[in-house]
Tab-separated table of C-alpha atoms in Angstrom:
chain	number	residue	atom	x	y	z
R	1	MET	CA	97.531	38.025	138.213
R	2	LYS	CA	98.009	35.309	135.645
R	3	LYS	CA	96.992	37.666	132.904
R	4	PHE	CA	99.447	40.204	134.117
R	5	MET	CA	102.334	37.816	134.165
R	6	LEU	CA	101.064	36.788	130.482
R	7	ILE	CA	101.458	40.514	129.308
R	8	ALA	CA	104.632	41.045	130.992
R	9	ALA	CA	106.070	37.830	129.397
R	10	SER	CA	105.110	39.019	125.695
R	11	ALA	CA	106.528	42.472	126.332
R	12	MET	CA	109.887	40.941	127.072
R	13	ILE	CA	109.947	38.671	124.124
R	14	ILE	CA	108.576	41.637	121.671
R	15	LEU	CA	111.524	43.764	123.317
R	16	LEU	CA	114.036	41.066	122.753
R	17	ILE	CA	112.977	40.561	119.064
R	18	SER	CA	113.105	44.438	118.605
R	19	LEU	CA	116.559	44.371	120.236
R	20	GLN	CA	117.730	42.046	117.389
R	21	PHE	CA	117.532	44.549	114.893
R	22	PHE	CA	119.791	46.930	116.625
R	23	ARG	CA	123.241	45.887	115.472
R	24	PRO	CA	126.205	47.809	116.180
R	25	GLU	CA	128.796	47.394	113.185
R	26	ILE	CA	132.033	45.634	114.094
R	27	GLY	CA	133.323	45.826	110.393
R	28	HIS	CA	134.820	43.084	108.469
R	29	LEU	CA	138.277	45.218	107.740
R	30	SER	CA	140.972	44.161	105.650
R	31	VAL	CA	144.051	42.035	106.795
R	32	THR	CA	146.775	44.369	105.816
R	33	GLY	CA	149.683	42.162	107.043
R	34	ASP	CA	149.079	39.254	109.402
R	35	LEU	CA	151.328	38.432	112.222
R	36	GLN	CA	154.125	36.099	111.326
R	37	ALA	CA	155.197	33.472	114.022
R	38	PRO	CA	155.900	29.745	113.912
R	39	ALA	CA	152.759	27.452	113.048
R	40	ASN	CA	152.501	26.273	116.623
R	41	VAL	CA	152.759	29.832	118.253
R	42	LYS	CA	150.543	31.249	115.559
R	43	ALA	CA	147.768	28.529	116.017
R	44	ILE	CA	147.669	29.473	119.765
R	45	LEU	CA	147.262	33.142	119.152
R	46	VAL	CA	144.608	32.648	116.459
R	47	ARG	CA	142.451	30.672	118.474
R	48	ALA	CA	142.841	32.508	121.853
R	49	CYS	CA	143.181	36.049	120.634
R	50	TYR	CA	142.264	36.811	117.183
R	51	ASP	CA	138.341	36.890	117.711
R	52	CYS	CA	138.810	40.439	119.155
R	53	HIS	CA	142.349	41.345	118.321
R	54	SER	CA	142.291	40.925	114.522
R	55	ASN	CA	140.070	41.788	111.566
R	56	GLN	CA	139.571	38.023	111.164
R	57	THR	CA	136.622	37.866	113.799
R	58	ASN	CA	134.700	34.583	114.070
R	59	LEU	CA	131.384	35.013	115.845
R	60	ARG	CA	129.531	32.057	117.164
R	61	TRP	CA	125.652	31.954	116.837
R	62	TYR	CA	125.305	32.697	120.658
R	63	ASP	CA	127.374	36.075	120.038
R	64	GLN	CA	125.163	37.437	117.709
R	65	ILE	CA	122.107	37.404	119.992
R	66	GLN	CA	121.135	40.721	121.687
R	67	PRO	CA	121.795	41.717	124.199
R	68	VAL	CA	124.999	39.611	124.204
R	69	TYR	CA	126.146	40.955	120.834
R	70	TRP	CA	126.478	44.478	122.105
R	71	GLN	CA	129.037	43.402	124.515
R	72	VAL	CA	130.783	41.173	122.094
R	73	ALA	CA	130.978	44.008	119.619
R	74	SER	CA	132.421	46.248	122.093
R	75	HIS	CA	134.920	43.866	122.979
R	76	VAL	CA	136.031	43.333	119.595
R	77	ARG	CA	136.226	47.166	118.942
R	78	GLN	CA	138.116	47.656	122.229
R	79	GLY	CA	140.321	44.784	121.479
R	80	ARG	CA	141.345	45.478	117.968
R	81	LYS	CA	142.126	49.042	119.373
R	82	GLY	CA	144.795	47.829	121.982
R	83	LEU	CA	146.181	45.301	119.587
R	84	ASN	CA	145.466	44.105	115.989
R	85	PHE	CA	147.307	41.194	114.596
R	86	SER	CA	145.767	41.872	111.187
R	87	ASN	CA	147.728	45.132	110.823
R	88	TRP	CA	150.956	43.639	112.182
R	89	ASP	CA	152.866	45.497	109.365
R	90	LYS	CA	151.642	49.071	110.850
R	91	LEU	CA	153.936	48.479	113.760
R	92	SER	CA	157.723	49.055	114.036
R	93	PRO	CA	159.694	45.704	114.633
R	94	MET	CA	160.231	47.231	118.180
R	95	ASP	CA	156.764	47.892	118.867
R	96	ARG	CA	155.694	44.141	117.388
R	97	LYS	CA	158.080	42.957	119.996
R	98	GLY	CA	156.960	45.055	122.870
R	99	LYS	CA	153.117	43.894	121.833
R	100	LEU	CA	153.914	40.346	121.891
R	101	TRP	CA	155.376	40.306	125.381
R	102	GLU	CA	152.934	42.657	126.633
R	103	ALA	CA	150.154	40.184	125.416
R	104	VAL	CA	151.999	37.050	126.762
R	105	ASN	CA	152.363	38.905	130.283
R	106	GLN	CA	148.713	39.613	130.066
R	107	ILE	CA	147.729	36.025	129.696
R	108	GLU	CA	150.228	34.805	132.281
R	109	GLN	CA	148.679	37.391	134.697
R	110	GLY	CA	145.372	36.093	134.023
R	111	ALA	CA	143.969	39.486	132.349
R	112	MET	CA	143.738	38.049	128.712
R	113	PRO	CA	141.388	36.292	127.649
R	114	ILE	CA	138.910	38.273	129.531
R	115	LYS	CA	137.404	35.802	131.963
R	116	SER	CA	133.758	36.187	131.049
R	117	TYR	CA	134.823	35.705	127.483
R	118	ALA	CA	136.831	32.758	127.960
R	119	PHE	CA	133.921	31.405	130.161
R	120	VAL	CA	131.640	31.170	127.236
R	121	HIS	CA	134.337	30.539	124.568
R	122	SER	CA	136.263	27.862	126.163
R	123	ASP	CA	138.388	27.440	123.119
R	124	ALA	CA	139.961	30.835	123.913
R	125	ARG	CA	141.451	29.528	126.888
R	126	VAL	CA	145.128	29.338	127.107
R	127	SER	CA	146.561	26.158	129.163
R	128	LYS	CA	149.863	26.055	130.862
R	129	GLN	CA	151.047	24.010	127.945
R	130	ASP	CA	150.019	26.889	125.490
R	131	LEU	CA	151.690	29.681	127.633
R	132	ALA	CA	154.876	27.588	127.772
R	133	VAL	CA	155.005	27.296	124.132
R	134	LEU	CA	154.461	31.253	123.813
R	135	LYS	CA	157.163	31.749	126.587
R	136	ASN	CA	159.741	29.702	125.032
R	137	TYR	CA	159.052	31.425	121.609
R	138	LEU	CA	159.712	34.873	123.137
R	139	ILE	CA	162.718	33.716	125.043
R	140	GLY	CA	164.063	32.590	121.682
R	141	THR	CA	163.997	35.883	120.083
R	142	VAL	CA	166.205	37.474	122.816
R	143	HIS	CA	169.651	38.040	121.597
R	144	GLU	CA	172.169	40.088	123.924
R	145	THR	CA	175.143	41.215	121.574
R	146	PRO	CA	178.374	41.957	123.341
R	147	ASN	CA	179.931	45.108	122.466
R	148	ASP	CA	176.797	46.372	120.164
R	149	THR	CA	178.529	49.319	118.352
R	150	ALA	CA	175.166	50.802	117.528
R	151	LYS	CA	174.359	51.127	121.140
R	152	LEU	CA	177.979	52.302	122.006
R	153	ARG	CA	177.528	55.022	119.457
R	154	ALA	CA	174.257	56.125	120.955
R	155	ARG	CA	175.741	56.470	124.490
R	156	GLU	CA	178.674	58.591	122.845
R	157	LYS	CA	176.539	60.435	121.148
R	158	GLN	CA	174.393	61.298	124.166
R	159	VAL	CA	177.566	61.979	126.178
R	160	GLN	CA	178.656	64.634	123.489
R	161	ALA	CA	175.288	66.359	123.277
R	162	LYS	CA	175.002	66.680	127.057
R	163	ALA	CA	177.653	69.451	127.347
R	164	ASP	CA	175.433	71.856	125.244
R	165	GLN	CA	172.318	71.048	126.689
R	166	ASN	CA	170.359	73.808	128.785
R	167	GLN	CA	166.951	73.400	129.206
R	168	GLN	CA	165.146	76.143	130.476
R	169	LYS	CA	161.378	75.143	130.740
R	170	LEU	CA	160.494	72.077	132.296
R	171	PRO	CA	158.658	69.726	129.697
R	172	GLU	CA	154.886	68.816	130.386
R	173	SER	CA	153.079	65.547	129.211
R	174	LEU	CA	149.984	65.585	127.277
R	175	ASN	CA	147.971	65.019	130.558
R	176	GLY	CA	149.366	68.125	132.307
R	177	ILE	CA	152.067	66.391	134.341
R	178	THR	CA	155.313	68.354	134.763
R	179	TYR	CA	158.656	66.611	134.357
R	180	ILE	CA	160.083	66.190	138.070
R	181	PRO	CA	163.984	66.537	137.746
R	182	ASP	CA	164.136	65.793	141.743
R	183	TYR	CA	163.708	62.366	141.090
R	184	LYS	CA	167.363	61.845	141.121
R	185	ASN	CA	167.490	62.655	144.983
R	186	TRP	CA	164.565	60.061	145.820
R	187	GLN	CA	165.463	56.646	147.241
R	188	VAL	CA	165.836	53.672	144.808
R	189	ILE	CA	163.145	50.977	145.542
R	190	SER	CA	164.015	48.674	142.731
R	191	THR	CA	165.942	47.852	139.739
R	192	SER	CA	164.560	45.916	136.394
R	193	ASP	CA	166.596	44.176	134.164
R	194	ARG	CA	164.285	44.066	131.029
R	195	PHE	CA	165.689	41.245	128.876
R	196	ASP	CA	162.598	41.312	126.751
R	197	ASN	CA	163.431	44.868	125.404
R	198	GLY	CA	167.150	45.208	125.947
R	199	THR	CA	166.965	48.012	128.628
R	200	MET	CA	167.608	48.312	132.148
R	201	ARG	CA	165.862	50.263	134.633
R	202	VAL	CA	166.239	52.020	138.007
R	203	ILE	CA	162.928	52.802	139.908
R	204	TYR	CA	162.718	55.804	142.402
R	205	GLY	CA	160.244	56.835	145.070
R	206	ASN	CA	159.643	59.934	146.730
R	207	ASP	CA	159.463	60.582	150.466
R	208	VAL	CA	155.968	59.549	150.685
R	209	ALA	CA	156.295	56.471	148.747
R	210	VAL	CA	159.361	55.364	150.799
R	211	LYS	CA	157.449	56.306	154.153
R	212	ALA	CA	154.486	54.004	152.868
R	213	ILE	CA	156.956	50.982	151.981
R	214	LYS	CA	158.493	51.216	155.605
R	215	GLU	CA	155.003	51.240	157.100
R	216	HIS	CA	153.645	48.557	154.798
R	217	HIS	CA	150.876	50.896	153.636
R	218	ILE	CA	151.402	50.186	149.645
R	219	ASN	CA	147.892	48.557	148.881
R	220	PRO	CA	146.647	51.067	148.167
R	221	TRP	CA	149.625	53.597	147.783
R	222	PRO	CA	148.735	56.788	149.799
R	223	ASN	CA	148.002	60.015	147.908
R	224	GLY	CA	151.286	61.878	147.024
R	225	ALA	CA	153.544	58.895	146.414
R	226	ILE	CA	155.453	59.227	143.097
R	227	PHE	CA	157.571	56.983	141.424
R	228	ALA	CA	160.073	57.502	138.713
R	229	LYS	CA	161.504	54.829	136.509
R	230	ALA	CA	164.676	55.721	134.615
R	231	ALA	CA	165.679	53.351	131.541
R	232	TRP	CA	168.918	52.973	129.556
R	233	ASP	CA	170.190	50.682	126.895
R	234	LYS	CA	171.911	47.582	128.001
R	235	LEU	CA	175.513	47.484	127.085
R	236	GLU	CA	177.118	44.219	127.417
R	237	ASP	CA	180.872	43.371	127.135
R	238	GLU	CA	182.295	40.046	126.465
R	239	GLN	CA	182.700	38.836	130.108
R	240	GLY	CA	178.849	39.640	130.628
R	241	ASN	CA	179.322	43.048	132.295
R	242	VAL	CA	176.341	44.979	131.494
R	243	THR	CA	176.309	48.699	132.132
R	244	THR	CA	174.065	51.840	131.248
R	245	GLY	CA	174.079	52.795	127.461
R	246	ALA	CA	171.934	55.583	125.999
R	247	PHE	CA	169.349	57.078	128.328
R	248	LYS	CA	165.978	56.084	126.753
R	249	GLN	CA	163.397	57.572	129.139
R	250	VAL	CA	161.979	58.264	132.505
R	251	GLU	CA	158.363	57.617	133.586
R	252	PHE	CA	156.243	58.751	136.539
R	253	MET	CA	153.148	57.585	138.257
R	254	ILE	CA	151.588	60.086	140.682
R	255	LYS	CA	149.231	58.826	143.125
R	256	ASP	CA	146.146	61.113	143.410
R	257	ASP	CA	142.926	59.252	143.586
R	258	ILE	CA	140.650	62.335	143.068
R	259	LYS	CA	142.838	64.245	140.309
R	260	PHE	CA	143.608	61.321	138.527
R	261	ARG	CA	140.427	59.188	139.159
R	262	GLN	CA	139.752	58.391	135.630
R	263	THR	CA	143.105	56.643	135.092
R	264	ASN	CA	142.886	54.450	138.422
R	265	GLY	CA	143.969	56.902	140.532
R	266	TRP	CA	147.679	57.500	139.041
R	267	GLY	CA	148.760	60.066	136.859
R	268	PHE	CA	151.100	58.452	134.201
R	269	ALA	CA	153.742	60.378	132.288
R	270	ARG	CA	156.650	59.419	130.194
R	271	PHE	CA	159.548	61.596	128.832
R	272	LYS	CA	161.773	60.331	126.060
R	273	THR	CA	165.568	60.715	125.272
R	274	PRO	CA	167.825	63.283	126.991
R	275	LYS	CA	165.645	65.865	125.359
R	276	LEU	CA	162.517	64.661	127.623
R	277	LYS	CA	159.968	64.785	124.777
R	278	PRO	CA	156.667	64.031	126.419
R	279	TYR	CA	155.373	60.705	125.324
R	280	GLY	CA	151.983	60.308	122.983
R	281	LYS	CA	150.170	61.750	120.234
R	282	ASP	CA	147.177	63.085	122.254
R	283	VAL	CA	145.882	62.891	125.889
R	284	MET	CA	144.597	59.387	125.185
R	285	PHE	CA	148.130	57.917	125.407
R	286	THR	CA	147.096	56.911	128.779
R	287	ALA	CA	144.744	54.294	127.560
R	288	GLU	CA	148.005	52.516	126.638
R	289	CYS	CA	149.362	52.951	130.124
R	290	ILE	CA	146.096	51.827	131.981
R	291	SER	CA	145.785	48.590	129.529
R	292	CYS	CA	149.269	47.626	130.368
R	293	HIS	CA	148.993	48.077	134.374
R	294	LYS	CA	145.551	46.076	134.302
R	295	PRO	CA	146.896	42.989	135.255
R	296	MET	CA	148.322	44.453	138.386
R	297	LYS	CA	144.621	45.887	139.690
R	298	ASP	CA	144.941	43.734	142.958
R	299	ASN	CA	148.289	45.563	143.608
R	300	ASP	CA	146.993	49.090	142.916
R	301	PHE	CA	148.092	48.756	139.559
R	302	VAL	CA	151.789	48.792	140.465
R	303	PHE	CA	154.256	46.232	139.228
R	304	THR	CA	157.510	46.914	141.215
R	305	PHE	CA	157.990	45.002	144.198
R	306	PRO	CA	159.699	47.697	146.281
R	307	ILE	CA	162.643	47.266	148.546
R	308	LYS	CA	163.096	48.731	151.957
R	309	ASN	CA	166.429	50.601	152.439
O	1	MET	CA	121.306	24.749	126.291
O	2	LYS	CA	124.663	24.327	127.956
O	3	ARG	CA	125.647	27.709	126.370
O	4	ILE	CA	122.847	29.568	127.441
O	5	LEU	CA	123.458	28.152	131.031
O	6	ASN	CA	126.908	29.282	130.793
O	7	ILE	CA	125.974	32.979	129.504
O	8	SER	CA	123.796	33.355	132.575
O	9	ILE	CA	126.443	32.070	135.051
O	10	VAL	CA	128.777	34.442	133.692
O	11	LEU	CA	126.228	37.598	133.772
O	12	PHE	CA	126.278	36.702	137.612
O	13	ALA	CA	129.654	36.025	137.979
O	14	THR	CA	130.744	39.314	136.408
O	15	LEU	CA	128.295	41.212	138.802
O	16	ASN	CA	129.705	39.147	141.832
O	17	SER	CA	133.369	39.160	141.004
O	18	CYS	CA	135.706	40.390	143.915
O	19	LYS	CA	139.056	39.384	144.667
O	20	PRO	CA	140.964	40.700	147.976
O	21	LEU	CA	143.755	42.865	147.537
O	22	THR	CA	147.431	41.380	147.605
O	23	GLY	CA	148.802	42.038	151.079
O	24	ALA	CA	151.745	44.451	151.506
O	25	ASP	CA	153.739	41.927	152.900
O	26	ALA	CA	153.647	39.781	149.725
O	27	LEU	CA	154.478	42.822	147.481
O	28	ILE	CA	157.358	44.132	149.514
O	29	ASN	CA	160.528	42.663	148.271
O	30	GLN	CA	161.977	41.253	151.563
O	31	LYS	CA	164.793	39.381	150.388
O	32	ALA	CA	166.260	42.392	148.822
O	33	SER	CA	165.456	44.711	151.601
O	34	LEU	CA	168.345	46.112	153.469
O	35	PRO	CA	168.513	45.603	157.174
O	36	GLU	CA	167.431	48.885	158.884
O	37	SER	CA	170.307	49.121	160.781
O	38	PHE	CA	172.535	49.813	157.763
O	39	ARG	CA	170.711	53.147	157.353
O	40	LEU	CA	171.172	53.626	153.662
O	41	SER	CA	168.445	56.151	153.365
O	42	GLU	CA	169.892	58.489	155.906
O	43	LEU	CA	173.254	58.706	153.760
O	44	HIS	CA	171.214	60.674	151.067
O	45	GLN	CA	173.600	59.455	148.630
O	46	LYS	CA	172.382	59.484	144.939
O	47	VAL	CA	172.636	57.049	142.086
O	48	ILE	CA	175.855	57.195	140.031
O	49	THR	CA	175.053	54.041	137.922
O	50	SER	CA	173.577	50.544	138.149
O	51	PHE	CA	175.182	47.421	136.338
O	52	ILE	CA	174.412	43.893	135.651
O	53	ASN	CA	176.644	40.877	135.645
O	54	ASN	CA	175.089	38.407	133.066
O	55	ARG	CA	177.358	35.665	134.492
O	56	LYS	CA	176.823	35.630	137.791
O	57	HIS	CA	173.139	37.015	137.457
O	58	THR	CA	173.747	39.977	139.756
O	59	THR	CA	172.443	43.574	139.809
O	60	SER	CA	174.146	46.385	141.447
O	61	ILE	CA	173.723	50.147	142.216
O	62	LEU	CA	176.464	52.613	142.856
O	63	TYR	CA	175.670	55.551	145.120
O	64	GLY	CA	177.604	58.669	145.599
O	65	ASN	CA	177.510	61.606	147.961
O	66	LYS	CA	177.620	65.025	146.924
O	67	VAL	CA	181.229	65.590	146.217
O	68	VAL	CA	181.012	62.604	144.054
O	69	HIS	CA	178.335	64.131	141.906
O	70	SER	CA	179.894	67.675	141.783
O	71	ILE	CA	182.755	66.120	139.848
O	72	LEU	CA	181.141	63.392	137.871
O	73	GLY	CA	182.600	63.201	134.348
O	74	ALA	CA	186.029	64.728	135.447
O	75	ASP	CA	188.828	62.542	135.735
O	76	ARG	CA	188.254	60.693	139.126
O	77	ALA	CA	190.388	57.541	138.410
O	78	ASN	CA	192.060	58.002	141.905
O	79	GLY	CA	189.220	59.451	143.830
O	80	ASN	CA	188.888	62.937	145.309
O	81	SER	CA	189.202	63.820	148.909
O	82	GLY	CA	185.790	63.785	150.641
O	83	GLU	CA	183.992	61.293	148.086
O	84	SER	CA	182.074	58.575	149.617
O	85	PHE	CA	180.444	55.742	147.824
O	86	THR	CA	178.124	52.667	148.665
O	87	LEU	CA	177.818	49.740	146.352
O	88	VAL	CA	174.827	47.476	146.741
O	89	THR	CA	174.495	44.300	145.044
O	90	TRP	CA	171.885	41.621	144.520
O	91	GLN	CA	171.565	38.077	143.268
O	92	GLN	CA	168.879	38.392	140.341
O	93	GLN	CA	165.612	36.743	140.463
O	94	ASP	CA	162.683	36.524	137.875
O	95	ASP	CA	159.970	39.393	138.240
O	96	ALA	CA	156.903	37.318	139.180
O	97	HIS	CA	154.895	40.399	137.484
O	98	TRP	CA	156.678	40.671	134.142
O	99	PHE	CA	157.783	37.806	132.284
O	100	GLY	CA	160.813	39.430	130.409
O	101	ALA	CA	162.206	40.921	133.487
O	102	ARG	CA	164.657	40.460	136.465
O	103	ILE	CA	164.602	42.129	139.711
O	104	PRO	CA	166.805	42.237	142.604
O	105	GLY	CA	166.614	38.961	144.628
O	106	ASP	CA	168.661	38.079	147.820
O	107	LEU	CA	170.830	40.689	149.078
O	108	ILE	CA	174.687	39.690	148.522
O	109	SER	CA	176.523	42.628	149.720
O	110	ALA	CA	177.007	46.317	150.402
O	111	GLU	CA	180.652	47.971	150.259
O	112	THR	CA	181.410	51.435	151.173
O	113	LEU	CA	184.472	53.635	150.154
O	114	THR	CA	185.410	56.937	151.364
O	115	VAL	CA	188.158	58.974	149.946
O	116	ALA	CA	190.412	61.364	152.142
O	117	ASP	CA	193.494	63.188	151.939
O	118	SER	CA	196.314	63.051	154.677
O	119	ASN	CA	199.550	64.866	154.212
O	120	SER	CA	198.990	65.077	150.474
O	121	GLN	CA	198.568	61.347	150.463
O	122	THR	CA	195.255	59.692	149.174
O	123	ILE	CA	193.768	57.501	151.913
O	124	TYR	CA	190.896	54.908	150.824
O	125	HIS	CA	188.520	53.487	153.554
O	126	TYR	CA	186.846	50.536	152.098
O	127	GLN	CA	184.634	48.070	153.905
O	128	LYS	CA	182.681	45.263	152.545
O	129	PHE	CA	179.263	43.927	154.436
O	130	LYS	CA	178.086	40.590	153.409
O	131	GLY	CA	174.783	38.885	153.477
O	132	LYS	CA	171.057	39.321	154.542
O	133	GLU	CA	172.243	40.836	157.579
O	134	LEU	CA	175.095	42.836	156.048
O	135	THR	CA	177.687	41.721	158.458
O	136	LYS	CA	180.923	43.627	158.432
O	137	LEU	CA	183.709	41.512	156.984
O	138	ALA	CA	186.999	41.549	158.528
O	139	ASP	CA	188.830	40.236	155.543
O	140	THR	CA	190.778	42.701	153.605
O	141	THR	CA	191.597	40.317	150.786
O	142	GLY	CA	191.014	41.998	147.275
O	143	ASN	CA	190.132	45.455	148.961
O	144	ALA	CA	192.504	47.322	146.518
O	145	ASP	CA	190.928	45.682	143.538
O	146	ARG	CA	187.476	46.760	144.617
O	147	VAL	CA	188.490	50.561	145.405
O	148	ARG	CA	189.610	50.352	141.540
O	149	PHE	CA	186.492	48.670	140.604
O	150	ILE	CA	184.502	51.228	142.219
O	151	LEU	CA	186.289	54.288	141.148
O	152	SER	CA	186.527	53.068	137.465
O	153	LYS	CA	182.539	53.105	137.272
O	154	LYS	CA	181.317	55.573	134.615
O	155	ALA	CA	178.252	57.652	135.709
O	156	SER	CA	175.149	56.941	133.671
O	157	ILE	CA	173.382	59.234	131.446
O	158	MET	CA	170.672	61.266	133.456
O	159	PRO	CA	169.044	64.531	131.837
């Protein structure tokens, strides 16, 4: 018995040592354009996010030991794919803003930094005070301009274009979801004033969704439930009245835990502008949807707090 | 040593991490919900537009019946016979799920307006309902202004 234990232990040690030679490449990529932010804001982001969300990854000695290294390398690769502060220049100003608000929301909802990562890397944790600094910074970047002429013009242009618009075929998203024009007949289940990006939204639910709300069966939502979220520019006048400007997009979430098993049971689609252009470069656009909705995993991935009518 | 201990605890924690789902009662926006007696969903009216008042921090949705939607875009400053509107207004509250958004909070009011013709005269039936229970208001002060306000609203662009 003792001999067997000895052999087993030696085998384990040899295996662990050999594992050290398998090292997936995480790459030391260049910094094309680093995030620009006030020093106190940037210090928090560098400390909490940069190991996985930049090309300036700082691995500790214990990160480099296999099999831990495999997991760390995968975190870093995934992290950079979703958000990379070292290639900040590659994003449009709108996308930069969007990414920052999303990042702070991920932190606030407890989805980031990943719990197992923050447990070992205690310096990655974001305290309440840190979070307040980040939120204050973002609030300071919100500027609502009354009578924004560019936005007024954008609306006017869409009104003019509407007359000669005659779409024959319904557009289809890259993951095979056909645009549902009927959403306009559905019940409103909420609205959202998105001051982070200057839009306002109306969220509709189909009959299945509305029935589920009435019966309090919304976690998980039943198969067949569909939401549509329509978004417009916010147009503000000098008295603080905000009305809908140019139509931005309509997004759908369709619940089907078999058909859409791979995307957490939901089919995601987004159609942009009055031309209803399907969003995304390829079918992998859903990775963006999933990653943003991930903090809502205890609510069946739904952000909306539905209203009963 | 502490690191190694931490790492092993994490390995166990990831294997055992399990959090109960949030209950429906906590997810339904109760204070913004309309009383069942109001039967808004049975009117089958469609959204004309939504708007916000940034000073009062209110958010509203204006609904209209089929007649309204059949003549949207046309001149309807004075309203047309057969039109029926419902305007629902809420106080805004911060969205607990998204820092950067405000959603409906306490229900403030619902207003209904129907337009009819009688002896070639346009008649407006306006009624305001107030508070969480949408209690019918008897006071008619300012009604004419509200009728004008509702009729002045432009439709949102919806492809």
